XYZ file of C-alpha atoms in Angstrom:
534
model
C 186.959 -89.287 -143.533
C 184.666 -92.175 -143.798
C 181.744 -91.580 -145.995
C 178.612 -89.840 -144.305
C 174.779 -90.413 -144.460
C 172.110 -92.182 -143.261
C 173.669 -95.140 -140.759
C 171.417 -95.928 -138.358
C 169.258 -98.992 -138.367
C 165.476 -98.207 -138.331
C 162.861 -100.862 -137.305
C 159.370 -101.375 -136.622
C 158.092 -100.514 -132.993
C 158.487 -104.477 -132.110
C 161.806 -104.063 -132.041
C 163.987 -106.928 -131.202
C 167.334 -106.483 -130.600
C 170.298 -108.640 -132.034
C 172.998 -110.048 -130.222
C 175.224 -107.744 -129.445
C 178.746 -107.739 -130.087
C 181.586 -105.894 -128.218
C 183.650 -102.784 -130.123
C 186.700 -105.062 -129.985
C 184.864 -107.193 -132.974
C 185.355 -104.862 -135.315
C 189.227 -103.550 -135.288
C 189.073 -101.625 -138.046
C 186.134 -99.428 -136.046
C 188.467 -99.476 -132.798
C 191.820 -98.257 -135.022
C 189.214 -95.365 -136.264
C 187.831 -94.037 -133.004
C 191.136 -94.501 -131.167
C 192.753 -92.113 -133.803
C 190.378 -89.205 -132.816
C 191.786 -89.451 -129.299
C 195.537 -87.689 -128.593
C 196.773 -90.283 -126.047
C 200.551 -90.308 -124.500
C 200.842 -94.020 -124.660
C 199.500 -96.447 -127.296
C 195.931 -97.425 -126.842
C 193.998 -100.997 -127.331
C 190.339 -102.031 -127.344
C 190.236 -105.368 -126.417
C 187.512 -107.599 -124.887
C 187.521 -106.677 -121.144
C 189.064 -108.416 -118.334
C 186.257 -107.191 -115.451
C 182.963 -107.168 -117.087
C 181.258 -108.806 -120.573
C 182.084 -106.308 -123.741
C 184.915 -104.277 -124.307
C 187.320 -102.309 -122.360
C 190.249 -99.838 -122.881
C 193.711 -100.677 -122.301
C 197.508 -98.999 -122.176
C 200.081 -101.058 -123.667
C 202.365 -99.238 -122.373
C 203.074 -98.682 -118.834
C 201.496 -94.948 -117.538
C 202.914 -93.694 -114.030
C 200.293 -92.167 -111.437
C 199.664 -88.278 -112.655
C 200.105 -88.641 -115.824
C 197.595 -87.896 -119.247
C 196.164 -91.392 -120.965
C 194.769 -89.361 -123.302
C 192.611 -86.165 -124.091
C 190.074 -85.415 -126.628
C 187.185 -83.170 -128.034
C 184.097 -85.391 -127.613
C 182.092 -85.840 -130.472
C 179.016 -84.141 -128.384
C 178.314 -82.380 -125.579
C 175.542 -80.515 -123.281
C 175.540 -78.370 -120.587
C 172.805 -79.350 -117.673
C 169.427 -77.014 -117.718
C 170.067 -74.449 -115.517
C 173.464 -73.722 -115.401
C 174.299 -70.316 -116.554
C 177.901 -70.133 -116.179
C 179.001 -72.354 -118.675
C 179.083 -71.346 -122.411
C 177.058 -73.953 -124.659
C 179.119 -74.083 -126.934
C 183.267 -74.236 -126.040
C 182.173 -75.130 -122.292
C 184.103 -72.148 -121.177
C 183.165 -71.615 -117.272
C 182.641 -67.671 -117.194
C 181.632 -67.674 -113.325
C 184.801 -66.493 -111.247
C 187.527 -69.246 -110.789
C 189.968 -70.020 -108.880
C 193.430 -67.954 -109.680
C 191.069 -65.993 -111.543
C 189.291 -62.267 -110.974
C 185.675 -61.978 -111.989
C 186.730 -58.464 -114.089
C 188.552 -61.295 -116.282
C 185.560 -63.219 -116.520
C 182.817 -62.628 -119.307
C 178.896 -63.122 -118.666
C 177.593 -66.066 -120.515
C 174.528 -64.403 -122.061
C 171.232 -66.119 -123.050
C 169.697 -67.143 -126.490
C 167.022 -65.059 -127.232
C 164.476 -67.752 -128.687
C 164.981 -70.347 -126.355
C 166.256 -68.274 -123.523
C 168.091 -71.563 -122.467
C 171.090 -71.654 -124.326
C 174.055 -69.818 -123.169
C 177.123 -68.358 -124.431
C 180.553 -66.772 -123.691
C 180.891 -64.564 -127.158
C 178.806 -63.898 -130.558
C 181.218 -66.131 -132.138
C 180.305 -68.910 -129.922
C 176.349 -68.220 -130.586
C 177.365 -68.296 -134.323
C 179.201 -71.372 -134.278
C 176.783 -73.128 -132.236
C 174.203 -71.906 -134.313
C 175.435 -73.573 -137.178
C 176.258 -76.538 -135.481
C 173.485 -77.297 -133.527
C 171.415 -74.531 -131.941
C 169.518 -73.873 -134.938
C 167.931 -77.353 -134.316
C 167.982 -77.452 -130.607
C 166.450 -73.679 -129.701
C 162.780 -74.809 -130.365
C 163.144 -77.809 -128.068
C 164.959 -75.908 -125.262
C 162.075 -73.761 -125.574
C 159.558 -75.944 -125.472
C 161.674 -78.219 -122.711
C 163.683 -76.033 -120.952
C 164.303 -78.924 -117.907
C 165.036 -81.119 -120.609
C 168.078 -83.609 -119.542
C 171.303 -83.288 -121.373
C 171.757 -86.698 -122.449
C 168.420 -86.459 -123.724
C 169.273 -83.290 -125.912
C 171.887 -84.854 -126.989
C 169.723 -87.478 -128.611
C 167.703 -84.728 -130.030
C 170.884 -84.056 -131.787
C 172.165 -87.183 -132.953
C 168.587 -87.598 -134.920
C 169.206 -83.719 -136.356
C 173.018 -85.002 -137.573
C 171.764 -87.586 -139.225
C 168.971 -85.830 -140.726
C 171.618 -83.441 -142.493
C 173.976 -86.288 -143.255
C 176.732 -84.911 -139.984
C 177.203 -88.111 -138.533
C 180.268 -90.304 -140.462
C 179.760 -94.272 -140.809
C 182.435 -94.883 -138.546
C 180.801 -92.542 -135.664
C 176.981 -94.149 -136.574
C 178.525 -97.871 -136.711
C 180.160 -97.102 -132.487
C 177.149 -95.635 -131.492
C 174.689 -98.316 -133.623
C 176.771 -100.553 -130.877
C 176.209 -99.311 -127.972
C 175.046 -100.684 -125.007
C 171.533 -100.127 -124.286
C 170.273 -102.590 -121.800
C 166.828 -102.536 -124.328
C 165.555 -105.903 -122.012
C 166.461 -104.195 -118.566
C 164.560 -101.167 -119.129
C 161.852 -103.348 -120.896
C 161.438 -105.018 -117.536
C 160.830 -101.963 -115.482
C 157.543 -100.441 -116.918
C 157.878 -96.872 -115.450
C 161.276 -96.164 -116.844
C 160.378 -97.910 -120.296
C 157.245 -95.498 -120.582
C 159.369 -92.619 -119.554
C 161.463 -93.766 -122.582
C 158.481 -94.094 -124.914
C 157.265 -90.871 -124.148
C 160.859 -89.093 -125.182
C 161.026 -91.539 -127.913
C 157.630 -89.764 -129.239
C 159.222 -86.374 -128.409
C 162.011 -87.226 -129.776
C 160.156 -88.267 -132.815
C 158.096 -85.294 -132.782
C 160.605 -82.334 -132.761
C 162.741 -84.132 -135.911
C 159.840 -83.834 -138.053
C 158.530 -86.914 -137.556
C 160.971 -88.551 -139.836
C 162.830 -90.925 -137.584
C 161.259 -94.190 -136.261
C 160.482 -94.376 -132.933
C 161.877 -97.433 -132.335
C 165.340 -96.048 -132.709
C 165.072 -93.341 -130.625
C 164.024 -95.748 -127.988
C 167.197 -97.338 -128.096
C 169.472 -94.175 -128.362
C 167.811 -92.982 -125.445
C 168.941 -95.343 -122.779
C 172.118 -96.189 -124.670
C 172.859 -92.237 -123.827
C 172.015 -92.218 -120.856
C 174.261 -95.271 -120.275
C 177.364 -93.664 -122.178
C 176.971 -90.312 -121.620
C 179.928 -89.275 -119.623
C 179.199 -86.537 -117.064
C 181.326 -83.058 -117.437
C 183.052 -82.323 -114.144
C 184.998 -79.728 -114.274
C 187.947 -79.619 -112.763
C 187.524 -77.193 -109.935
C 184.542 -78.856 -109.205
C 183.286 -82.282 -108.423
C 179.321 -81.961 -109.097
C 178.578 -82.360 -112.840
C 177.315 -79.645 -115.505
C 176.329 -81.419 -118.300
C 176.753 -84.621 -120.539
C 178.914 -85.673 -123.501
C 179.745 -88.327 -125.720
C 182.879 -89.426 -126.311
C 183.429 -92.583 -128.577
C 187.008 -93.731 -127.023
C 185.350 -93.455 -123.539
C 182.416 -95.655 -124.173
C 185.081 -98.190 -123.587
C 185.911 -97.493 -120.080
C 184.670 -100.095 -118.040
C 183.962 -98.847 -113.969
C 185.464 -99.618 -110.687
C 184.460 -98.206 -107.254
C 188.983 -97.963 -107.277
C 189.537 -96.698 -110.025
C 192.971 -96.394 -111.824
C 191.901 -93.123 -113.775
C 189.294 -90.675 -113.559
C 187.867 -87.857 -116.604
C 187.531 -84.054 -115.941
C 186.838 -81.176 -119.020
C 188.675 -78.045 -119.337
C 186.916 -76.234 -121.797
C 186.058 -78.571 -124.726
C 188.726 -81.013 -124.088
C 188.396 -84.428 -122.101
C 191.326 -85.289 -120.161
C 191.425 -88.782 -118.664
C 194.649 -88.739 -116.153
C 195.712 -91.757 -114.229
C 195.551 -91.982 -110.372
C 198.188 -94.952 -109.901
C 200.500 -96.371 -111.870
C 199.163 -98.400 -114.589
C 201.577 -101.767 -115.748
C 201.408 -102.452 -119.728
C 198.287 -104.988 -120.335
C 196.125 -103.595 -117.893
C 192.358 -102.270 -118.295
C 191.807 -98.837 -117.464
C 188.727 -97.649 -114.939
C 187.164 -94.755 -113.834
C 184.067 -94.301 -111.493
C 180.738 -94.184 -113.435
C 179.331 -92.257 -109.750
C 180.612 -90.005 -107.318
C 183.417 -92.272 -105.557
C 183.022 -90.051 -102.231
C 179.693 -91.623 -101.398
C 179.291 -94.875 -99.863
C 179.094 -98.544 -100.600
C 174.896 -98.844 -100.592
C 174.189 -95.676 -102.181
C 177.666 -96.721 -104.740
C 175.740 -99.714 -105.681
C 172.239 -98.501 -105.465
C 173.258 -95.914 -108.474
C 174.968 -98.110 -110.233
C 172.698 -100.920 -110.303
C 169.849 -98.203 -111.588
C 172.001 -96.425 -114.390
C 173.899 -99.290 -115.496
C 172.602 -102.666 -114.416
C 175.403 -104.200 -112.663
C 176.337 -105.238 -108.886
C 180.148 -103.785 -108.378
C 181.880 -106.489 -106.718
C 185.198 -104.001 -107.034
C 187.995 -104.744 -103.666
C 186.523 -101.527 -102.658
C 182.825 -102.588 -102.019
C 184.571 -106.226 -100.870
C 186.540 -104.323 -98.404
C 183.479 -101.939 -96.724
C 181.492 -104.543 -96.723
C 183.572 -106.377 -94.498
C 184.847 -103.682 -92.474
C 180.816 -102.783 -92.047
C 180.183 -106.489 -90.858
C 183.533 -106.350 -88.572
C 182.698 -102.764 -87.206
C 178.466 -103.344 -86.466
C 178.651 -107.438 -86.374
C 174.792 -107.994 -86.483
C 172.246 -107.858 -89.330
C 169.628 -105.325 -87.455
C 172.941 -103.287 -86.181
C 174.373 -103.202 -90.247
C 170.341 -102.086 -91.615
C 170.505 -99.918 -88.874
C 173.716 -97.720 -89.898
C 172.700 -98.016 -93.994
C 169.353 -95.990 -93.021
C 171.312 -93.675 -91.060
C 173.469 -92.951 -94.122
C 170.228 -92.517 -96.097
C 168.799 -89.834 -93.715
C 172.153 -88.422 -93.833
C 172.057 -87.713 -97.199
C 168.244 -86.476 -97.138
C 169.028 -84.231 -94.880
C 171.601 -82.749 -96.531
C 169.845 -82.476 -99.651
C 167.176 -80.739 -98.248
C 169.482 -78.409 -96.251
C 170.694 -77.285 -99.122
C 167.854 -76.524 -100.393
C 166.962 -74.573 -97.586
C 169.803 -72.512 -97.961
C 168.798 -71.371 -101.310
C 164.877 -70.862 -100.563
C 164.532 -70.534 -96.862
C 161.059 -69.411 -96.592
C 160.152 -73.525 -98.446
C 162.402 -75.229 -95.787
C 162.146 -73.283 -92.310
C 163.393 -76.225 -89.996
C 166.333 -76.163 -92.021
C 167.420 -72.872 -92.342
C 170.096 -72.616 -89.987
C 173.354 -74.913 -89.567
C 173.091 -75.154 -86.060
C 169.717 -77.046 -86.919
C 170.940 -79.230 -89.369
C 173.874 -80.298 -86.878
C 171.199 -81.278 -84.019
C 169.057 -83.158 -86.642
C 172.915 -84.837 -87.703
C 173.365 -85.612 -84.059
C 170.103 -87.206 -83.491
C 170.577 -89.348 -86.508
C 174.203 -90.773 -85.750
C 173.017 -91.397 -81.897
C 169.941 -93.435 -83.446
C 172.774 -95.591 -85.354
C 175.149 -95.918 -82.384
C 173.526 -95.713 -79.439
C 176.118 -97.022 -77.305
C 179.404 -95.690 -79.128
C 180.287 -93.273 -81.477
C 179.544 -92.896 -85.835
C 183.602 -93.171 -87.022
C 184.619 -90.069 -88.419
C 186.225 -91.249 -91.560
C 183.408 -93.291 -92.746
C 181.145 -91.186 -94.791
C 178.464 -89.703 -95.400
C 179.759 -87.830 -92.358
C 182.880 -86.409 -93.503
C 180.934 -85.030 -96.537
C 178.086 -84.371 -94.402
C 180.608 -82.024 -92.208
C 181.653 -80.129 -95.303
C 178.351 -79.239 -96.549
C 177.440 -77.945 -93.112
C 180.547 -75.791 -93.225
C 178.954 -74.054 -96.582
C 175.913 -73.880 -94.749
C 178.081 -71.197 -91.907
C 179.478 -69.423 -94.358
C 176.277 -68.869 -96.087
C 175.660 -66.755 -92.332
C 179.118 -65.556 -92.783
C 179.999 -67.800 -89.310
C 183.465 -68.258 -90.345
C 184.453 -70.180 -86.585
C 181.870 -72.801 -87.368
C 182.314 -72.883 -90.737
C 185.814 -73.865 -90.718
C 185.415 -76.149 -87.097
C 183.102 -78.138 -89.409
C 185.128 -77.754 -92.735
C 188.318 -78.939 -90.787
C 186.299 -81.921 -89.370
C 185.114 -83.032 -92.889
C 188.158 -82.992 -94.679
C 190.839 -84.004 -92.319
C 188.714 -86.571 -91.022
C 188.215 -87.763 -94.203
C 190.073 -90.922 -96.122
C 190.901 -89.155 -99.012
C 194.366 -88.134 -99.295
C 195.304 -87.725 -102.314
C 193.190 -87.211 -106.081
C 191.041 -84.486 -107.215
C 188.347 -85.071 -104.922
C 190.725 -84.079 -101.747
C 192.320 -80.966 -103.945
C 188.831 -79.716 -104.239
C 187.640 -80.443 -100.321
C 191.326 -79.220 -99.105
C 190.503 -75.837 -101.498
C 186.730 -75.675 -99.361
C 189.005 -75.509 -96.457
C 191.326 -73.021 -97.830
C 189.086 -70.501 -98.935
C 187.785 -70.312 -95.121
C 190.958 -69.501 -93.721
C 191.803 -67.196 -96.362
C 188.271 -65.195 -95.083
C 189.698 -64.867 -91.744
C 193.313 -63.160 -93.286
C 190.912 -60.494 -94.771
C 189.468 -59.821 -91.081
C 190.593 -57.012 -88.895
C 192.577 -58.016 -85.692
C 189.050 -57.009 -83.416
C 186.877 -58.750 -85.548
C 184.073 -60.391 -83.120
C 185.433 -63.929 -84.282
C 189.241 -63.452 -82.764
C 187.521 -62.859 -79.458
C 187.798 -66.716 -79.487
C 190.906 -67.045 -77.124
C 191.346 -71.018 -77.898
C 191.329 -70.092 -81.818
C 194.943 -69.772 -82.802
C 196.517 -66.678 -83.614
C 196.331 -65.270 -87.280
C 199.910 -65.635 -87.721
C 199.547 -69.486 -87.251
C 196.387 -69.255 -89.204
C 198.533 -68.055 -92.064
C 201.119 -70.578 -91.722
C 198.559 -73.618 -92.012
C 196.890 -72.161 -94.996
C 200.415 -71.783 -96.747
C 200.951 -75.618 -95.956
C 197.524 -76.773 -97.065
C 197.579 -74.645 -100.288
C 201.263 -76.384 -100.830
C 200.047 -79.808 -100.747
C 197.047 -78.678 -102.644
C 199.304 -77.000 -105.468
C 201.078 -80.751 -105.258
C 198.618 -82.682 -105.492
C 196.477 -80.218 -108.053
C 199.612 -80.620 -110.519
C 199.452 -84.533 -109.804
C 195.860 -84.833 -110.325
C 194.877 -82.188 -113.284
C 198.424 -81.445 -114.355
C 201.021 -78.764 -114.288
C 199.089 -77.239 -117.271
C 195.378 -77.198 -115.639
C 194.503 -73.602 -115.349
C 192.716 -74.866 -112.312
C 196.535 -76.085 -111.163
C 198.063 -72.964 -112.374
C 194.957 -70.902 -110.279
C 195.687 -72.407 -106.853
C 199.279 -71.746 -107.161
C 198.562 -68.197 -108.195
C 197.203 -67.959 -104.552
C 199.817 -69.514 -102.843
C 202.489 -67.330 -104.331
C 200.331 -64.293 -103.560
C 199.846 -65.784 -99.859
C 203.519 -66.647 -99.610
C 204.512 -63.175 -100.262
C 202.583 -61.936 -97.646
C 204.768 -64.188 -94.841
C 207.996 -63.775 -93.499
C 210.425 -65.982 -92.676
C 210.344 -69.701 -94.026
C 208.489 -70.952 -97.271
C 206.850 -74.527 -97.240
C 209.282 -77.131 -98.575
C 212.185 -76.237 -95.713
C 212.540 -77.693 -92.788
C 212.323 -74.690 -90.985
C 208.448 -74.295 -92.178
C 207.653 -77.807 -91.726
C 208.342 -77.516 -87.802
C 206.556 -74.006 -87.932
C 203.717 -75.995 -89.684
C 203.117 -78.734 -87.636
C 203.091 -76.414 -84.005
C 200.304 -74.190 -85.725
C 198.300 -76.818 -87.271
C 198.473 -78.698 -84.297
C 196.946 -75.423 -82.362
C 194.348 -75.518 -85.366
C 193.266 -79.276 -84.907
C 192.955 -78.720 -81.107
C 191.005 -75.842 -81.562
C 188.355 -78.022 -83.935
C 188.610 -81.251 -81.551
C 190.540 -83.114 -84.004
C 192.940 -86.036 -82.797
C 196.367 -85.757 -83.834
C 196.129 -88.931 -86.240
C 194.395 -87.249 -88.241
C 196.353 -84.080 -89.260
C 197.828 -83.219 -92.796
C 201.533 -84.253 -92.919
C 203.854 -82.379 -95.400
């Protein structure tokens, strides 16, 4: 292990920074971090091929759905808030999928900062030893404090106590930081400053505040987000050296997902020897505007990916005029405002009255897309209106409306250009869940007394087939091993022994399949082109 101690380079408050060099200068430092890193094929740093710096690269040829790699990062954080998710071994102790909640432990609260949470009293111990027994007194004093941000907290208490190696300070020394971007915009560099002097402040005072100034945006550049992988919305923050390295694309050729405290970067096509690999530094489901908007704000780029080359075009094809193309970009912004604040509503209805109910969010959706097209119709694969769809669908269920919810759920996802990934394993799971409500339903429940609504038998048969191409595509995505994987096959084995006759995978079921989903799609106003094919 290299030697450890005091690494980082302090300097006066006029800092100016040096030129800075890519990882792939300093081999020796690649060869280091790339050994902390259990990866299937060999692994290069090497300068990139899509953007200035360094990138990550397979020398050996990877198929789709397979690991690249996985690893315990060298520091992570769970988002303020969340109370599901031990601090410490990120264990989610909320009910999961495949999983009963009399399994499942309560992640209990720190008593000084009341923040903190943890599965077990060997987790607070650990933790504690690690790096609560620095962190409690700023969780308590900044409970809403962000995790990248705590995460710099901790980097400065490491360092303090001599628990950061030479190798690990020398990566993160090299980080980019974009010091002259943020220097430029004088709101975010004050917001900087003033954690800088926080920063300062809850170390003791020890640490120049011109180094925290640069840790802080270089974290909040690097940081990866923790998305579990039942879940595509983010809990927290970590660092992980090797992944520093990943350079973006809108198309990505991998994609990162925790299970526990490991980081498992999987491949999502096949990737030749030579090549670079990508992931998506934002949600990939949004659109091209809001894509680029994000990036542009967190990481100081325009993507020109074929992605945002291709919408672009098909956007300029589709609306053909400049007022028509600003036009539908402001719908998708009030889109996605409305949907935030319907959300919103549906935890705290009392703050949000006008948005209480689904039905109103769906007339206030309506009025929106018929702004935007006035003389045709908004296409129903090009989001935010799939996604859109699917959030209304939470918003029935939260009203226990289990027609409309999954009329609206069926819209969103099968209407939807994702057909394969983790993103359509989670959104085809949404969908599942509803139709496993209505096999819990007596036959005279008010809902049945829908007479176009197929029958529960051929209710049964379509969630069988969707929960078979999600256990497919689950063990593509997240791998056979996934305990997410494992969990939706647990259901579809205990769904399958429920029904007679033929089991998905025989032809016999496939015909069976297609008649009832067909019923199902007609039922929700779907067109045929757009139903699941096994």
């Amino acid at each position: 292990m290299d030697t450890e101690g005091h690494f980082f380079q302090e300097d006066e408050d006029d800092y100016v920074p040096p030129p800075r060099q890519g990882l792939h200068t300093e081999p020796e430092l690649c060869k280091a971090i790339l050994r902390t890193v259990t990866a299937s094929v060999p692994l290069s740093i090497r300068s990139s091929t899509i953007s200035p710096g360094s990138g990550l690269f397979v020398d050996s040829t990877i198929e789709n759905g397979r690991e690249i790699y996985h690893s315990e990062p060298l520091m992570s954080a769970i988002d303020a808030g969340n109370n599901s998710f031990c601090h410490f071994c990120l264990k989610d102790t909320s009910t999961i999928v495949g999983v009963s909640s009399d399994k499942q432990s309560e992640a209990k609260a720190c008593m000084g900062c009341r923040v903190a949470r943890f599965c077990s009293k060997k987790c607070q111990k650990d933790a504690w030893v690690k790096f609560h027994k620095d962190e409690c007194a700023v969780l308590k004093n900044e409970p809403n404090i962000k995790a990248q941000d705590l995460l710099v907290h901790r980097v400065i208490f490491w360092q303090q106590r001599k628990g950061i190696t030479t190798t690990q300070g020398k990566v993160i020394e090299m980080l980019e930081n974009h010091f002259w971007d943020y220097s430029q915009d004088g709101e975010r560099n004050g917001q900087i400053l003033d954690m800088a002097m926080a920063v300062r402040q809850a170390t003791g005072g020890k640490v120049d505040s011109g180094l925290t100034w640069r840790l802080i945006p270089a974290f909040q550049t690097n940081c990866i987000r923790l998305r579990p992988a039942s879940n595509k919305n983010s809990v927290g923050a970590a660092l992980d050296l090797v992944t520093t390295t990943i350079n973006h694309s809108c198309e990505p050729n991998a994609f990162a997902f925790f299970e526990g405290n490991q980081l498992k970067v999987r491949s999502l096509k096949r990737i030749a020897a030579g090549a670079e690999i990508t992931i998506c530094y934002v949600d990939p489901t949004i659109d091209t505007v809001r894509r680029q908007k994000l990036l542009k704000l967190d990481h100081f780029f325009d993507c020109s990916c074929s992605r945002c080359k291709g919408e672009t075009k098909e956007y300029k094809m589709l609306l053909k005029t400049k007022s028509r193309i600003d036009a539908f970009h402001q719908a998708q912004r009030e889109i996605l405002e409305l949907m935030s604040t319907a959300v919103q509503a549906a935890k705290y209805p009392s703050l949000y009255p006008a948005f209480a109910k689904a039905g109103a969010v769906e007339t206030q959706l309506r009025t929106i897309i018929q702004r935007a097209f006035p003389e045709s119709s908004w296409p129903d694969d090009i989001e935010p209106l799939p996604s859109a769809r699917l959030s209304i669908a939470d918003l029935h269920l939260a009203t226990e409306k289990l027609g409309p919810a999954l009329r609206s759920a069926l819209r969103g996802k099968l209407m939807s250009r994702r057909r394969s990934g983790p993103d359509f394993v989670n959104e085809m799971m949404d969908v599942v869940y509803i139709l496993l409500g209505f096999g819990n339903l007596p036959p005279d429940a008010p809902v049945f007394e829908d007479k176009a609504l197929p029958h529960p038998t051929d209710l049964c048969t379509v969630t069988c087939g969707y929960l078979y191409e999600a256990c497919k595509e689950a063990g593509k995505a997240f791998g056979g091993d996934s305990q997410y994987t494992k969990g939706i096959c647990d259901i579809l084995a205990g769904v399958l022994a429920k029904k007679p006759g033929d089991k998905p995978g025989s032809e016999g079921f496939a015909k069976e399949f297609e008649t009832a989903q067909g019923a199902l799609t007609d039922w929700a106003a779907i067109p045929a082109s757009y139903r699941l094919v096994l």
